[in-house]
Every structure is written in structure tokens, then in C-alpha cells.
């Protein structure tokens, strides 16, 4: 079992260049289905989720070529209609091929993505929006069957500003007949990035980044060369690592305007923040202050930064309250943090973080991507060695995480388990 071993107590110092945004790259890769011409994407992070999305698209007949930092995709055709379970189950974001397949082919069969341990991850808003565009969709136990002779623009109000639903509907509507008005749309920077890319492909989308988006359907979309925005969550994670170690860390190649709420909260904790045009420096404080945080859709505090802040606030003076408003089960991380000395009491969607703790060494397991990163962050401030297993979660979304932390002075290593899998005769494989 691969694991990460962190020996904390050293203030991080130095500069780290931030990768392209995972949650933009995956969707723009899916947008390649909307044209038969080449889509060349730059600043793509080298992470597992990008590899899985590449496999999903290749399974649909899209030609995918990856070089260091960029991906070239060409859905010349014929394009398949099915995204199978063995791929979709590895990454629920695969659901965003649904809208593009409907727009391109008028058909799609996508395995049900299933939930994960941060919540049910429902897709009812995706389905309802696509049905309002004219699709007929059967949601079965195992898969979603969708058909649309033609997609026609519609007024679509979203009950919740779902990122994935906004993306699926936007991509389908970009080739629909007529105008779609999407109300209560998600406003994340990754939504704006996808809209910018689609517009460069010939779409007519306005209002991206606001709650009301207008999509004028185009006859066809053409190829594009497009660079992904920086990953605001990766950048924020490195800043929290600088904060929790009382260090002096600069993240470069970032767009600070995407991280306003995180920077505000780091300032409230007592860190010194200096913002440049495309860089941010943080000087951590030896006595972080307790604060309250409520996660909300953008531009509110990002739910993906909730776990790293729980690690940081465990060391603050006083008690902090973290309220999770986006996902229904995103506090499982608290149990793992408790194994290192964290004291967090969960009361429904509130986590009461009792500060003044000191992390000790211990063995923990990454429950999911962001909680895994938060365990590394906690380990950077722990008094004893912290061993983290199930690190494949972390490798889904953080490129060369341990190596880059090492360049900042962290005492951290990634231990690959070379032990060959031993299955006794008669034992089930898996
Ligand atoms: C995206 O997930 C991100 N993933 C998540 O990041 C991120 O946490 C989330 O947006 C919120 O910002 C990717 O972009 C690949 P949602 P998504 O649809 O699209 C409910 C990470 O670590 N909902 O905005 O799945 C849903 O249950 C990941 O990189 C419905 O009820 O998020 C959840 O409670 C984790 N019905 C809430 O909305 C629907 O049809 C937010 O979901 C869709 C969503």
C-alpha cells in the first residue's frame, strides 16, 4: 500500500508554481465531443482524474494525445454513445459527457456515477435541465439512457447552483436551437473558463460567472487552442500549508481574484497576506486565531477548502465553528484528524473545532481527495511522524504533491509499495 510519511515541525519557505485547475480541465476535455475538429488544451495538470477522463473519452472514440502539460483531443467520429460503469465509477465527473453526447449525437448512455463519501452527489438537476432542453431521459439503477431528436433552448431555473448541472446544461445548450436562459447558475471560475473555451469554439454564451447565463445555440462548434486557469484549490492548499507551519510561502501563476474568500479567512486567522498580479505570499502566524467558516457556492467559501482549514483551526486559540452548506456528509475527515490529536465535535452540518490542540504522530487513511490533502497539511505541523494511506485519493487532484512540498522544505516522502499482490489459489481477485 503506497503511503506518505510526513515529519512535521518545519516552517515551509519558498515558491511553488500552481498547476492548471482540475475542475476546469475535466469539463473542457469533455467539451471536445462538441466538435469534430482538434481541441488543444494547455496548462493541464498531470493528475489521475485527467487520465481517467482521457480514458472515458477514448472509450467514446475521441482521439486523445497527452504531452507534458497539454492534451490534444479530436472527436472526429464515429463517436460512441456509452460511458461505461468501470470508468464512470472511478470518477463521478464523467457525468459531464452526458450533455455533449446529447448535443453531438442525440443519444447517450452513461453509467450512474454513484455517491462518494462526501455525499449522495445527486444528478437530478442535470437530468431536469436536459429534459427541459427536449431530452427524454430514463434514469435506471445502473445507467442513464438519454435521447433527443433535437435540443431546443429553454428557460431553466436551477434549484441549487450546481457546478456540474450548470456545465452539462451549458454544453448541451451551446448546440441547441434557440436561446437558453439558465437561472441560479453556478458562478465558479471553472464555469467561466468553460464558457470562455466554448465561446472560442464558436458558442454564444454570456453571463458566465453571474447567476443568469444566456446561451444562444450555434449551428456548429469548431476546434480551439485554450489554456486552463490556475487551480485555486491547489493554491489555497499550499497557502494553508504555509500558514499551519508558521512559514513564508509564495504561490505563483495564480489568479488571486479566484481566491478572495480564502485569502480573507487566512487574514482573519492572523496570517500576513501579500497579493501580486499572479502570485500570493503568506507569512504564517505562530498563534493562529479561531474563526467561523460557512461553505457556500462561489464566491462564498469553497467547500473543497473546508478540510484543510479544519486542520489549521485545530491549532488556533479558541473554538471555531465550520458550517458545511454544500455537501451533506463532508465531515468524515474529522475522525481521521482525531487520530492525530484533533478535537472536533460534529453537530449536524456544524463542526465545532476545539482549538489549542497539538498534532502528534500517527497512522491515518485519506478518506477523499481534499481530506487527504488536509491530513498532509496536519502532518506538516505534527510533533511526530504521520503515515497516510489511501493516497491514491490525493494523486487524483494534486500533481507531484510531496515533491513540491519538499521544495518548500517539508520533511515528507512518498513510499511506493512494490509488494506484488499475493492472491492465494481460490481467493477472489478484485
Ligand atoms: C464540483 O462537484 C466539483 N467537482 C467539486 O470538487 C466541488 O466540491 C463542487 O463542484 C462544489 O463546488 C468537479 O468539478 C469535478 P455540485 P459537483 O453539483 O459538480 C447537490 C473536488 O474535490 N446536487 O455543485 O458534483 C449535490 O448533492 C470536488 O475537486 C443536487 O442535489 O458539485 C451537492 O450537495 C469534490 N442535484 C451540491 O448540489 C444535482 O443534480 C453541490 O454539487 C447536482 C448537485
PDB file of N, CA and C in Angstrom, residues 94-192:
ATOM      1  N   UNK A  94     -17.303  12.173 -14.703  1.00  0.00           N
ATOM      2  CA  UNK A  94     -17.565  11.667 -16.068  1.00  0.00           C
ATOM      3  C   UNK A  94     -18.979  12.001 -16.509  1.00  0.00           C
ATOM      4  N   UNK A  95     -19.852  12.307 -15.541  1.00  0.00           N
ATOM      5  CA  UNK A  95     -21.253  12.601 -15.892  1.00  0.00           C
ATOM      6  C   UNK A  95     -21.348  13.790 -16.850  1.00  0.00           C
ATOM      7  N   UNK A  96     -20.315  14.618 -16.925  1.00  0.00           N
ATOM      8  CA  UNK A  96     -20.390  15.797 -17.803  1.00  0.00           C
ATOM      9  C   UNK A  96     -20.197  15.446 -19.276  1.00  0.00           C
ATOM     10  N   UNK A  97     -20.087  14.163 -19.606  1.00  0.00           N
ATOM     11  CA  UNK A  97     -20.121  13.816 -21.038  1.00  0.00           C
ATOM     12  C   UNK A  97     -21.564  13.703 -21.520  1.00  0.00           C
ATOM     13  N   UNK A  98     -22.507  13.699 -20.578  1.00  0.00           N
ATOM     14  CA  UNK A  98     -23.918  13.491 -20.944  1.00  0.00           C
ATOM     15  C   UNK A  98     -24.435  14.601 -21.855  1.00  0.00           C
ATOM     16  N   UNK A  99     -24.253  15.836 -21.454  1.00  0.00           N
ATOM     17  CA  UNK A  99     -24.738  16.968 -22.244  1.00  0.00           C
ATOM     18  C   UNK A  99     -24.090  17.031 -23.619  1.00  0.00           C
ATOM     19  N   UNK A 100     -22.764  16.956 -23.687  1.00  0.00           N
ATOM     20  CA  UNK A 100     -22.103  16.969 -25.003  1.00  0.00           C
ATOM     21  C   UNK A 100     -22.535  15.820 -25.920  1.00  0.00           C
ATOM     22  N   UNK A 101     -22.713  14.606 -25.366  1.00  0.00           N
ATOM     23  CA  UNK A 101     -23.155  13.479 -26.217  1.00  0.00           C
ATOM     24  C   UNK A 101     -24.555  13.734 -26.780  1.00  0.00           C
ATOM     25  N   UNK A 102     -25.438  14.268 -25.927  1.00  0.00           N
ATOM     26  CA  UNK A 102     -26.798  14.579 -26.406  1.00  0.00           C
ATOM     27  C   UNK A 102     -26.749  15.617 -27.516  1.00  0.00           C
ATOM     28  N   UNK A 103     -25.890  16.621 -27.348  1.00  0.00           N
ATOM     29  CA  UNK A 103     -25.801  17.699 -28.356  1.00  0.00           C
ATOM     30  C   UNK A 103     -25.191  17.169 -29.652  1.00  0.00           C
ATOM     31  N   UNK A 104     -24.204  16.280 -29.536  1.00  0.00           N
ATOM     32  CA  UNK A 104     -23.490  15.792 -30.728  1.00  0.00           C
ATOM     33  C   UNK A 104     -24.268  14.698 -31.445  1.00  0.00           C
ATOM     34  N   UNK A 105     -24.791  13.735 -30.651  1.00  0.00           N
ATOM     35  CA  UNK A 105     -25.359  12.507 -31.241  1.00  0.00           C
ATOM     36  C   UNK A 105     -26.864  12.398 -31.093  1.00  0.00           C
ATOM     37  N   UNK A 106     -27.421  13.138 -30.101  1.00  0.00           N
ATOM     38  CA  UNK A 106     -28.837  12.951 -29.793  1.00  0.00           C
ATOM     39  C   UNK A 106     -29.085  11.712 -28.956  1.00  0.00           C
ATOM     40  N   UNK A 107     -28.002  11.084 -28.478  1.00  0.00           N
ATOM     41  CA  UNK A 107     -28.138   9.865 -27.662  1.00  0.00           C
ATOM     42  C   UNK A 107     -27.006   9.826 -26.640  1.00  0.00           C
ATOM     43  N   UNK A 108     -27.258   9.125 -25.529  1.00  0.00           N
ATOM     44  CA  UNK A 108     -26.173   8.917 -24.547  1.00  0.00           C
ATOM     45  C   UNK A 108     -26.592   7.814 -23.590  1.00  0.00           C
ATOM     46  N   UNK A 109     -25.624   7.008 -23.186  1.00  0.00           N
ATOM     47  CA  UNK A 109     -25.884   6.056 -22.111  1.00  0.00           C
ATOM     48  C   UNK A 109     -24.708   6.168 -21.141  1.00  0.00           C
ATOM     49  N   UNK A 110     -24.981   6.728 -19.982  1.00  0.00           N
ATOM     50  CA  UNK A 110     -23.907   6.989 -19.014  1.00  0.00           C
ATOM     51  C   UNK A 110     -24.217   6.227 -17.735  1.00  0.00           C
ATOM     52  N   UNK A 111     -23.236   5.476 -17.253  1.00  0.00           N
ATOM     53  CA  UNK A 111     -23.456   4.731 -16.006  1.00  0.00           C
ATOM     54  C   UNK A 111     -23.742   5.714 -14.876  1.00  0.00           C
ATOM     55  N   UNK A 112     -24.586   5.267 -13.929  1.00  0.00           N
ATOM     56  CA  UNK A 112     -24.869   6.133 -12.784  1.00  0.00           C
ATOM     57  C   UNK A 112     -23.571   6.373 -12.022  1.00  0.00           C
ATOM     58  N   UNK A 113     -23.252   7.648 -11.753  1.00  0.00           N
ATOM     59  CA  UNK A 113     -21.957   7.914 -11.132  1.00  0.00           C
ATOM     60  C   UNK A 113     -21.880   7.426  -9.699  1.00  0.00           C
ATOM     61  N   UNK A 114     -23.025   7.350  -9.009  1.00  0.00           N
ATOM     62  CA  UNK A 114     -22.951   6.910  -7.610  1.00  0.00           C
ATOM     63  C   UNK A 114     -22.447   8.023  -6.708  1.00  0.00           C
ATOM     64  N   UNK A 115     -22.607   7.781  -5.440  1.00  0.00           N
ATOM     65  CA  UNK A 115     -22.172   8.815  -4.489  1.00  0.00           C
ATOM     66  C   UNK A 115     -20.708   8.595  -4.117  1.00  0.00           C
ATOM     67  N   UNK A 116     -20.271   9.304  -3.166  1.00  0.00           N
ATOM     68  CA  UNK A 116     -18.926   9.084  -2.643  1.00  0.00           C
ATOM     69  C   UNK A 116     -19.035   9.438  -1.166  1.00  0.00           C
ATOM     70  N   UNK A 117     -17.899   9.489  -0.462  1.00  0.00           N
ATOM     71  CA  UNK A 117     -18.103   9.628   0.971  1.00  0.00           C
ATOM     72  C   UNK A 117     -18.280  11.082   1.404  1.00  0.00           C
ATOM     73  N   UNK A 118     -18.449  12.011   0.406  1.00  0.00           N
ATOM     74  CA  UNK A 118     -18.789  13.365   0.903  1.00  0.00           C
ATOM     75  C   UNK A 118     -20.272  13.644   0.687  1.00  0.00           C
ATOM     76  N   UNK A 119     -20.952  12.695   0.046  1.00  0.00           N
ATOM     77  CA  UNK A 119     -22.389  12.936  -0.083  1.00  0.00           C
ATOM     78  C   UNK A 119     -23.006  12.103  -1.184  1.00  0.00           C
ATOM     79  N   UNK A 120     -24.303  12.249  -1.353  1.00  0.00           N
ATOM     80  CA  UNK A 120     -25.062  11.462  -2.326  1.00  0.00           C
ATOM     81  C   UNK A 120     -24.646  11.802  -3.753  1.00  0.00           C
ATOM     82  N   UNK A 121     -24.245  13.021  -3.951  1.00  0.00           N
ATOM     83  CA  UNK A 121     -23.842  13.510  -5.289  1.00  0.00           C
ATOM     84  C   UNK A 121     -24.972  13.268  -6.320  1.00  0.00           C
ATOM     85  N   UNK A 122     -26.146  13.764  -6.013  1.00  0.00           N
ATOM     86  CA  UNK A 122     -27.308  13.549  -6.881  1.00  0.00           C
ATOM     87  C   UNK A 122     -27.096  14.222  -8.235  1.00  0.00           C
ATOM     88  N   UNK A 123     -27.897  13.808  -9.221  1.00  0.00           N
ATOM     89  CA  UNK A 123     -27.788  14.427 -10.550  1.00  0.00           C
ATOM     90  C   UNK A 123     -29.161  14.860 -11.068  1.00  0.00           C
ATOM     91  N   UNK A 124     -30.137  14.990 -10.160  1.00  0.00           N
ATOM     92  CA  UNK A 124     -31.488  15.357 -10.603  1.00  0.00           C
ATOM     93  C   UNK A 124     -31.542  16.695 -11.338  1.00  0.00           C
ATOM     94  N   UNK A 125     -30.681  17.623 -10.945  1.00  0.00           N
ATOM     95  CA  UNK A 125     -30.697  18.951 -11.612  1.00  0.00           C
ATOM     96  C   UNK A 125     -30.121  18.856 -13.026  1.00  0.00           C
ATOM     97  N   UNK A 126     -29.134  17.962 -13.205  1.00  0.00           N
ATOM     98  CA  UNK A 126     -28.616  17.730 -14.561  1.00  0.00           C
ATOM     99  C   UNK A 126     -29.765  17.207 -15.444  1.00  0.00           C
ATOM    100  N   UNK A 127     -30.439  16.195 -14.929  1.00  0.00           N
ATOM    101  CA  UNK A 127     -31.481  15.493 -15.703  1.00  0.00           C
ATOM    102  C   UNK A 127     -32.614  16.459 -16.044  1.00  0.00           C
ATOM    103  N   UNK A 128     -33.084  17.185 -15.037  1.00  0.00           N
ATOM    104  CA  UNK A 128     -34.228  18.092 -15.260  1.00  0.00           C
ATOM    105  C   UNK A 128     -33.878  19.173 -16.287  1.00  0.00           C
ATOM    106  N   UNK A 129     -32.653  19.700 -16.184  1.00  0.00           N
ATOM    107  CA  UNK A 129     -32.263  20.746 -17.132  1.00  0.00           C
ATOM    108  C   UNK A 129     -32.194  20.218 -18.548  1.00  0.00           C
ATOM    109  N   UNK A 130     -31.632  19.022 -18.727  1.00  0.00           N
ATOM    110  CA  UNK A 130     -31.512  18.451 -20.077  1.00  0.00           C
ATOM    111  C   UNK A 130     -32.892  18.080 -20.624  1.00  0.00           C
ATOM    112  N   UNK A 131     -33.789  17.641 -19.728  1.00  0.00           N
ATOM    113  CA  UNK A 131     -35.163  17.345 -20.182  1.00  0.00           C
ATOM    114  C   UNK A 131     -35.857  18.623 -20.644  1.00  0.00           C
ATOM    115  N   UNK A 132     -35.556  19.732 -19.969  1.00  0.00           N
ATOM    116  CA  UNK A 132     -36.188  20.997 -20.377  1.00  0.00           C
ATOM    117  C   UNK A 132     -35.676  21.453 -21.742  1.00  0.00           C
ATOM    118  N   UNK A 133     -34.513  20.925 -22.136  1.00  0.00           N
ATOM    119  CA  UNK A 133     -33.988  21.225 -23.485  1.00  0.00           C
ATOM    120  C   UNK A 133     -34.573  20.272 -24.524  1.00  0.00           C
ATOM    121  N   UNK A 134     -35.393  19.318 -24.055  1.00  0.00           N
ATOM    122  CA  UNK A 134     -36.047  18.417 -25.019  1.00  0.00           C
ATOM    123  C   UNK A 134     -35.565  16.985 -24.964  1.00  0.00           C
ATOM    124  N   UNK A 135     -34.665  16.666 -24.046  1.00  0.00           N
ATOM    125  CA  UNK A 135     -34.177  15.272 -23.984  1.00  0.00           C
ATOM    126  C   UNK A 135     -35.203  14.398 -23.270  1.00  0.00           C
ATOM    127  N   UNK A 136     -35.253  13.121 -23.691  1.00  0.00           N
ATOM    128  CA  UNK A 136     -36.059  12.121 -22.968  1.00  0.00           C
ATOM    129  C   UNK A 136     -35.051  11.244 -22.218  1.00  0.00           C
ATOM    130  N   UNK A 137     -35.161  11.234 -20.895  1.00  0.00           N
ATOM    131  CA  UNK A 137     -34.112  10.591 -20.094  1.00  0.00           C
ATOM    132  C   UNK A 137     -34.728   9.575 -19.156  1.00  0.00           C
ATOM    133  N   UNK A 138     -34.217   8.322 -19.247  1.00  0.00           N
ATOM    134  CA  UNK A 138     -34.612   7.281 -18.287  1.00  0.00           C
ATOM    135  C   UNK A 138     -33.461   7.058 -17.325  1.00  0.00           C
ATOM    136  N   UNK A 139     -33.758   7.274 -16.034  1.00  0.00           N
ATOM    137  CA  UNK A 139     -32.701   7.084 -15.033  1.00  0.00           C
ATOM    138  C   UNK A 139     -32.922   5.715 -14.393  1.00  0.00           C
ATOM    139  N   UNK A 140     -32.075   4.768 -14.762  1.00  0.00           N
ATOM    140  CA  UNK A 140     -32.216   3.420 -14.205  1.00  0.00           C
ATOM    141  C   UNK A 140     -31.336   3.247 -12.984  1.00  0.00           C
ATOM    142  N   UNK A 141     -31.350   2.033 -12.446  1.00  0.00           N
ATOM    143  CA  UNK A 141     -30.490   1.752 -11.291  1.00  0.00           C
ATOM    144  C   UNK A 141     -29.010   1.898 -11.685  1.00  0.00           C
ATOM    145  N   UNK A 142     -28.706   1.393 -12.880  1.00  0.00           N
ATOM    146  CA  UNK A 142     -27.279   1.296 -13.240  1.00  0.00           C
ATOM    147  C   UNK A 142     -26.844   2.361 -14.229  1.00  0.00           C
ATOM    148  N   UNK A 143     -27.823   2.856 -15.023  1.00  0.00           N
ATOM    149  CA  UNK A 143     -27.350   3.820 -16.035  1.00  0.00           C
ATOM    150  C   UNK A 143     -28.450   4.806 -16.411  1.00  0.00           C
ATOM    151  N   UNK A 144     -28.012   5.844 -17.083  1.00  0.00           N
ATOM    152  CA  UNK A 144     -28.905   6.895 -17.569  1.00  0.00           C
ATOM    153  C   UNK A 144     -28.973   6.751 -19.085  1.00  0.00           C
ATOM    154  N   UNK A 145     -30.201   6.572 -19.605  1.00  0.00           N
ATOM    155  CA  UNK A 145     -30.413   6.484 -21.060  1.00  0.00           C
ATOM    156  C   UNK A 145     -31.046   7.785 -21.510  1.00  0.00           C
ATOM    157  N   UNK A 146     -30.385   8.476 -22.437  1.00  0.00           N
ATOM    158  CA  UNK A 146     -30.920   9.773 -22.861  1.00  0.00           C
ATOM    159  C   UNK A 146     -31.029   9.820 -24.378  1.00  0.00           C
ATOM    160  N   UNK A 147     -32.097  10.428 -24.859  1.00  0.00           N
ATOM    161  CA  UNK A 147     -32.290  10.617 -26.306  1.00  0.00           C
ATOM    162  C   UNK A 147     -32.837  12.015 -26.544  1.00  0.00           C
ATOM    163  N   UNK A 148     -32.462  12.596 -27.684  1.00  0.00           N
ATOM    164  CA  UNK A 148     -33.044  13.905 -28.042  1.00  0.00           C
ATOM    165  C   UNK A 148     -33.003  14.029 -29.559  1.00  0.00           C
ATOM    166  N   UNK A 149     -34.184  14.040 -30.206  1.00  0.00           N
ATOM    167  CA  UNK A 149     -34.186  14.244 -31.663  1.00  0.00           C
ATOM    168  C   UNK A 149     -33.616  15.625 -31.967  1.00  0.00           C
ATOM    169  N   UNK A 150     -34.025  16.581 -31.138  1.00  0.00           N
ATOM    170  CA  UNK A 150     -33.459  17.931 -31.298  1.00  0.00           C
ATOM    171  C   UNK A 150     -33.466  18.585 -29.922  1.00  0.00           C
ATOM    172  N   UNK A 151     -32.464  19.399 -29.645  1.00  0.00           N
ATOM    173  CA  UNK A 151     -32.433  20.170 -28.387  1.00  0.00           C
ATOM    174  C   UNK A 151     -32.881  21.589 -28.705  1.00  0.00           C
ATOM    175  N   UNK A 152     -33.831  22.082 -27.898  1.00  0.00           N
ATOM    176  CA  UNK A 152     -34.378  23.430 -28.124  1.00  0.00           C
ATOM    177  C   UNK A 152     -34.159  24.278 -26.874  1.00  0.00           C
ATOM    178  N   UNK A 153     -33.662  25.483 -27.070  1.00  0.00           N
ATOM    179  CA  UNK A 153     -33.388  26.393 -25.959  1.00  0.00           C
ATOM    180  C   UNK A 153     -34.593  26.553 -25.039  1.00  0.00           C
ATOM    181  N   UNK A 154     -34.332  26.760 -23.739  1.00  0.00           N
ATOM    182  CA  UNK A 154     -35.444  26.881 -22.771  1.00  0.00           C
ATOM    183  C   UNK A 154     -35.002  27.766 -21.611  1.00  0.00           C
ATOM    184  N   UNK A 155     -35.991  28.189 -20.820  1.00  0.00           N
ATOM    185  CA  UNK A 155     -35.682  28.917 -19.579  1.00  0.00           C
ATOM    186  C   UNK A 155     -35.527  27.876 -18.472  1.00  0.00           C
ATOM    187  N   UNK A 156     -34.348  27.762 -17.906  1.00  0.00           N
ATOM    188  CA  UNK A 156     -34.082  26.693 -16.932  1.00  0.00           C
ATOM    189  C   UNK A 156     -33.643  27.288 -15.601  1.00  0.00           C
ATOM    190  N   UNK A 157     -34.523  27.217 -14.588  1.00  0.00           N
ATOM    191  CA  UNK A 157     -34.122  27.667 -13.247  1.00  0.00           C
ATOM    192  C   UNK A 157     -33.521  26.500 -12.471  1.00  0.00           C
ATOM    193  N   UNK A 158     -32.348  26.678 -11.899  1.00  0.00           N
ATOM    194  CA  UNK A 158     -31.738  25.609 -11.100  1.00  0.00           C
ATOM    195  C   UNK A 158     -32.135  25.786  -9.634  1.00  0.00           C
ATOM    196  N   UNK A 159     -32.604  24.724  -8.991  1.00  0.00           N
ATOM    197  CA  UNK A 159     -32.960  24.821  -7.557  1.00  0.00           C
ATOM    198  C   UNK A 159     -31.729  25.157  -6.718  1.00  0.00           C
ATOM    199  N   UNK A 160     -30.557  24.665  -7.193  1.00  0.00           N
ATOM    200  CA  UNK A 160     -29.309  24.898  -6.459  1.00  0.00           C
ATOM    201  C   UNK A 160     -28.243  25.222  -7.510  1.00  0.00           C
ATOM    202  N   UNK A 161     -27.340  26.142  -7.269  1.00  0.00           N
ATOM    203  CA  UNK A 161     -26.328  26.470  -8.286  1.00  0.00           C
ATOM    204  C   UNK A 161     -25.280  25.359  -8.423  1.00  0.00           C
ATOM    205  N   UNK A 162     -25.750  24.227  -8.933  1.00  0.00           N
ATOM    206  CA  UNK A 162     -24.876  23.058  -9.085  1.00  0.00           C
ATOM    207  C   UNK A 162     -23.831  23.305 -10.170  1.00  0.00           C
ATOM    208  N   UNK A 163     -22.558  23.065  -9.839  1.00  0.00           N
ATOM    209  CA  UNK A 163     -21.475  23.246 -10.813  1.00  0.00           C
ATOM    210  C   UNK A 163     -21.667  22.288 -11.991  1.00  0.00           C
ATOM    211  N   UNK A 164     -21.815  21.006 -11.700  1.00  0.00           N
ATOM    212  CA  UNK A 164     -21.918  20.009 -12.767  1.00  0.00           C
ATOM    213  C   UNK A 164     -23.149  20.192 -13.623  1.00  0.00           C
ATOM    214  N   UNK A 165     -24.270  20.518 -12.985  1.00  0.00           N
ATOM    215  CA  UNK A 165     -25.509  20.711 -13.763  1.00  0.00           C
ATOM    216  C   UNK A 165     -25.363  21.920 -14.678  1.00  0.00           C
ATOM    217  N   UNK A 166     -24.773  23.005 -14.149  1.00  0.00           N
ATOM    218  CA  UNK A 166     -24.554  24.199 -14.987  1.00  0.00           C
ATOM    219  C   UNK A 166     -23.708  23.840 -16.202  1.00  0.00           C
ATOM    220  N   UNK A 167     -22.677  23.040 -15.991  1.00  0.00           N
ATOM    221  CA  UNK A 167     -21.766  22.668 -17.082  1.00  0.00           C
ATOM    222  C   UNK A 167     -22.436  21.761 -18.116  1.00  0.00           C
ATOM    223  N   UNK A 168     -23.162  20.752 -17.634  1.00  0.00           N
ATOM    224  CA  UNK A 168     -23.838  19.847 -18.569  1.00  0.00           C
ATOM    225  C   UNK A 168     -24.853  20.594 -19.419  1.00  0.00           C
ATOM    226  N   UNK A 169     -25.640  21.439 -18.766  1.00  0.00           N
ATOM    227  CA  UNK A 169     -26.699  22.174 -19.482  1.00  0.00           C
ATOM    228  C   UNK A 169     -26.081  23.184 -20.451  1.00  0.00           C
ATOM    229  N   UNK A 170     -25.018  23.865 -19.989  1.00  0.00           N
ATOM    230  CA  UNK A 170     -24.359  24.877 -20.844  1.00  0.00           C
ATOM    231  C   UNK A 170     -23.837  24.226 -22.130  1.00  0.00           C
ATOM    232  N   UNK A 171     -23.206  23.053 -21.975  1.00  0.00           N
ATOM    233  CA  UNK A 171     -22.613  22.396 -23.147  1.00  0.00           C
ATOM    234  C   UNK A 171     -23.713  21.899 -24.091  1.00  0.00           C
ATOM    235  N   UNK A 172     -24.784  21.343 -23.544  1.00  0.00           N
ATOM    236  CA  UNK A 172     -25.880  20.871 -24.410  1.00  0.00           C
ATOM    237  C   UNK A 172     -26.538  22.063 -25.112  1.00  0.00           C
ATOM    238  N   UNK A 173     -26.762  23.132 -24.349  1.00  0.00           N
ATOM    239  CA  UNK A 173     -27.472  24.309 -24.906  1.00  0.00           C
ATOM    240  C   UNK A 173     -26.640  25.024 -25.960  1.00  0.00           C
ATOM    241  N   UNK A 174     -25.323  24.829 -25.932  1.00  0.00           N
ATOM    242  CA  UNK A 174     -24.463  25.568 -26.881  1.00  0.00           C
ATOM    243  C   UNK A 174     -24.732  25.143 -28.325  1.00  0.00           C
ATOM    244  N   UNK A 175     -25.325  23.944 -28.495  1.00  0.00           N
ATOM    245  CA  UNK A 175     -25.676  23.484 -29.858  1.00  0.00           C
ATOM    246  C   UNK A 175     -27.183  23.291 -30.025  1.00  0.00           C
ATOM    247  N   UNK A 176     -27.955  23.814 -29.065  1.00  0.00           N
ATOM    248  CA  UNK A 176     -29.423  23.675 -29.167  1.00  0.00           C
ATOM    249  C   UNK A 176     -29.958  24.719 -30.143  1.00  0.00           C
ATOM    250  N   UNK A 177     -31.221  24.535 -30.559  1.00  0.00           N
ATOM    251  CA  UNK A 177     -31.862  25.553 -31.421  1.00  0.00           C
ATOM    252  C   UNK A 177     -32.439  26.633 -30.514  1.00  0.00           C
ATOM    253  N   UNK A 178     -32.041  27.888 -30.725  1.00  0.00           N
ATOM    254  CA  UNK A 178     -32.652  28.966 -29.948  1.00  0.00           C
ATOM    255  C   UNK A 178     -31.887  29.268 -28.670  1.00  0.00           C
ATOM    256  N   UNK A 179     -32.565  30.028 -27.820  1.00  0.00           N
ATOM    257  CA  UNK A 179     -31.895  30.616 -26.658  1.00  0.00           C
ATOM    258  C   UNK A 179     -32.246  29.877 -25.377  1.00  0.00           C
ATOM    259  N   UNK A 180     -31.215  29.646 -24.568  1.00  0.00           N
ATOM    260  CA  UNK A 180     -31.420  29.081 -23.232  1.00  0.00           C
ATOM    261  C   UNK A 180     -31.037  30.133 -22.199  1.00  0.00           C
ATOM    262  N   UNK A 181     -31.935  30.331 -21.216  1.00  0.00           N
ATOM    263  CA  UNK A 181     -31.605  31.204 -20.081  1.00  0.00           C
ATOM    264  C   UNK A 181     -31.468  30.295 -18.862  1.00  0.00           C
ATOM    265  N   UNK A 182     -30.277  30.257 -18.286  1.00  0.00           N
ATOM    266  CA  UNK A 182     -30.032  29.398 -17.129  1.00  0.00           C
ATOM    267  C   UNK A 182     -30.012  30.283 -15.882  1.00  0.00           C
ATOM    268  N   UNK A 183     -30.989  30.092 -15.016  1.00  0.00           N
ATOM    269  CA  UNK A 183     -31.079  30.943 -13.818  1.00  0.00           C
ATOM    270  C   UNK A 183     -30.563  30.188 -12.585  1.00  0.00           C
ATOM    271  N   UNK A 184     -29.981  30.972 -11.652  1.00  0.00           N
ATOM    272  CA  UNK A 184     -29.337  30.390 -10.473  1.00  0.00           C
ATOM    273  C   UNK A 184     -28.194  29.462 -10.888  1.00  0.00           C
ATOM    274  N   UNK A 185     -27.487  29.885 -11.930  1.00  0.00           N
ATOM    275  CA  UNK A 185     -26.347  29.122 -12.439  1.00  0.00           C
ATOM    276  C   UNK A 185     -25.196  29.189 -11.433  1.00  0.00           C
ATOM    277  N   UNK A 186     -24.325  28.182 -11.470  1.00  0.00           N
ATOM    278  CA  UNK A 186     -23.118  28.221 -10.635  1.00  0.00           C
ATOM    279  C   UNK A 186     -22.207  29.337 -11.148  1.00  0.00           C
ATOM    280  N   UNK A 187     -21.422  29.934 -10.249  1.00  0.00           N
ATOM    281  CA  UNK A 187     -20.617  31.113 -10.614  1.00  0.00           C
ATOM    282  C   UNK A 187     -19.110  30.860 -10.459  1.00  0.00           C
ATOM    283  N   UNK A 188     -18.737  29.558 -10.235  1.00  0.00           N
ATOM    284  CA  UNK A 188     -17.326  29.240 -10.009  1.00  0.00           C
ATOM    285  C   UNK A 188     -16.449  29.703 -11.177  1.00  0.00           C
ATOM    286  N   UNK A 189     -15.179  30.021 -10.913  1.00  0.00           N
ATOM    287  CA  UNK A 189     -14.247  30.383 -12.004  1.00  0.00           C
ATOM    288  C   UNK A 189     -14.135  29.300 -13.078  1.00  0.00           C
ATOM    289  N   UNK A 190     -14.341  28.043 -12.691  1.00  0.00           N
ATOM    290  CA  UNK A 190     -14.256  26.942 -13.669  1.00  0.00           C
ATOM    291  C   UNK A 190     -15.427  26.997 -14.655  1.00  0.00           C
ATOM    292  N   UNK A 191     -16.553  27.562 -14.222  1.00  0.00           N
ATOM    293  CA  UNK A 191     -17.699  27.754 -15.125  1.00  0.00           C
ATOM    294  C   UNK A 191     -17.328  28.803 -16.170  1.00  0.00           C
ATOM    295  N   UNK A 192     -16.720  29.897 -15.699  1.00  0.00           N
ATOM    296  CA  UNK A 192     -16.300  30.976 -16.610  1.00  0.00           C
ATOM    297  C   UNK A 192     -15.278  30.442 -17.604  1.00  0.00           C
TER     298      UNK A 192
END
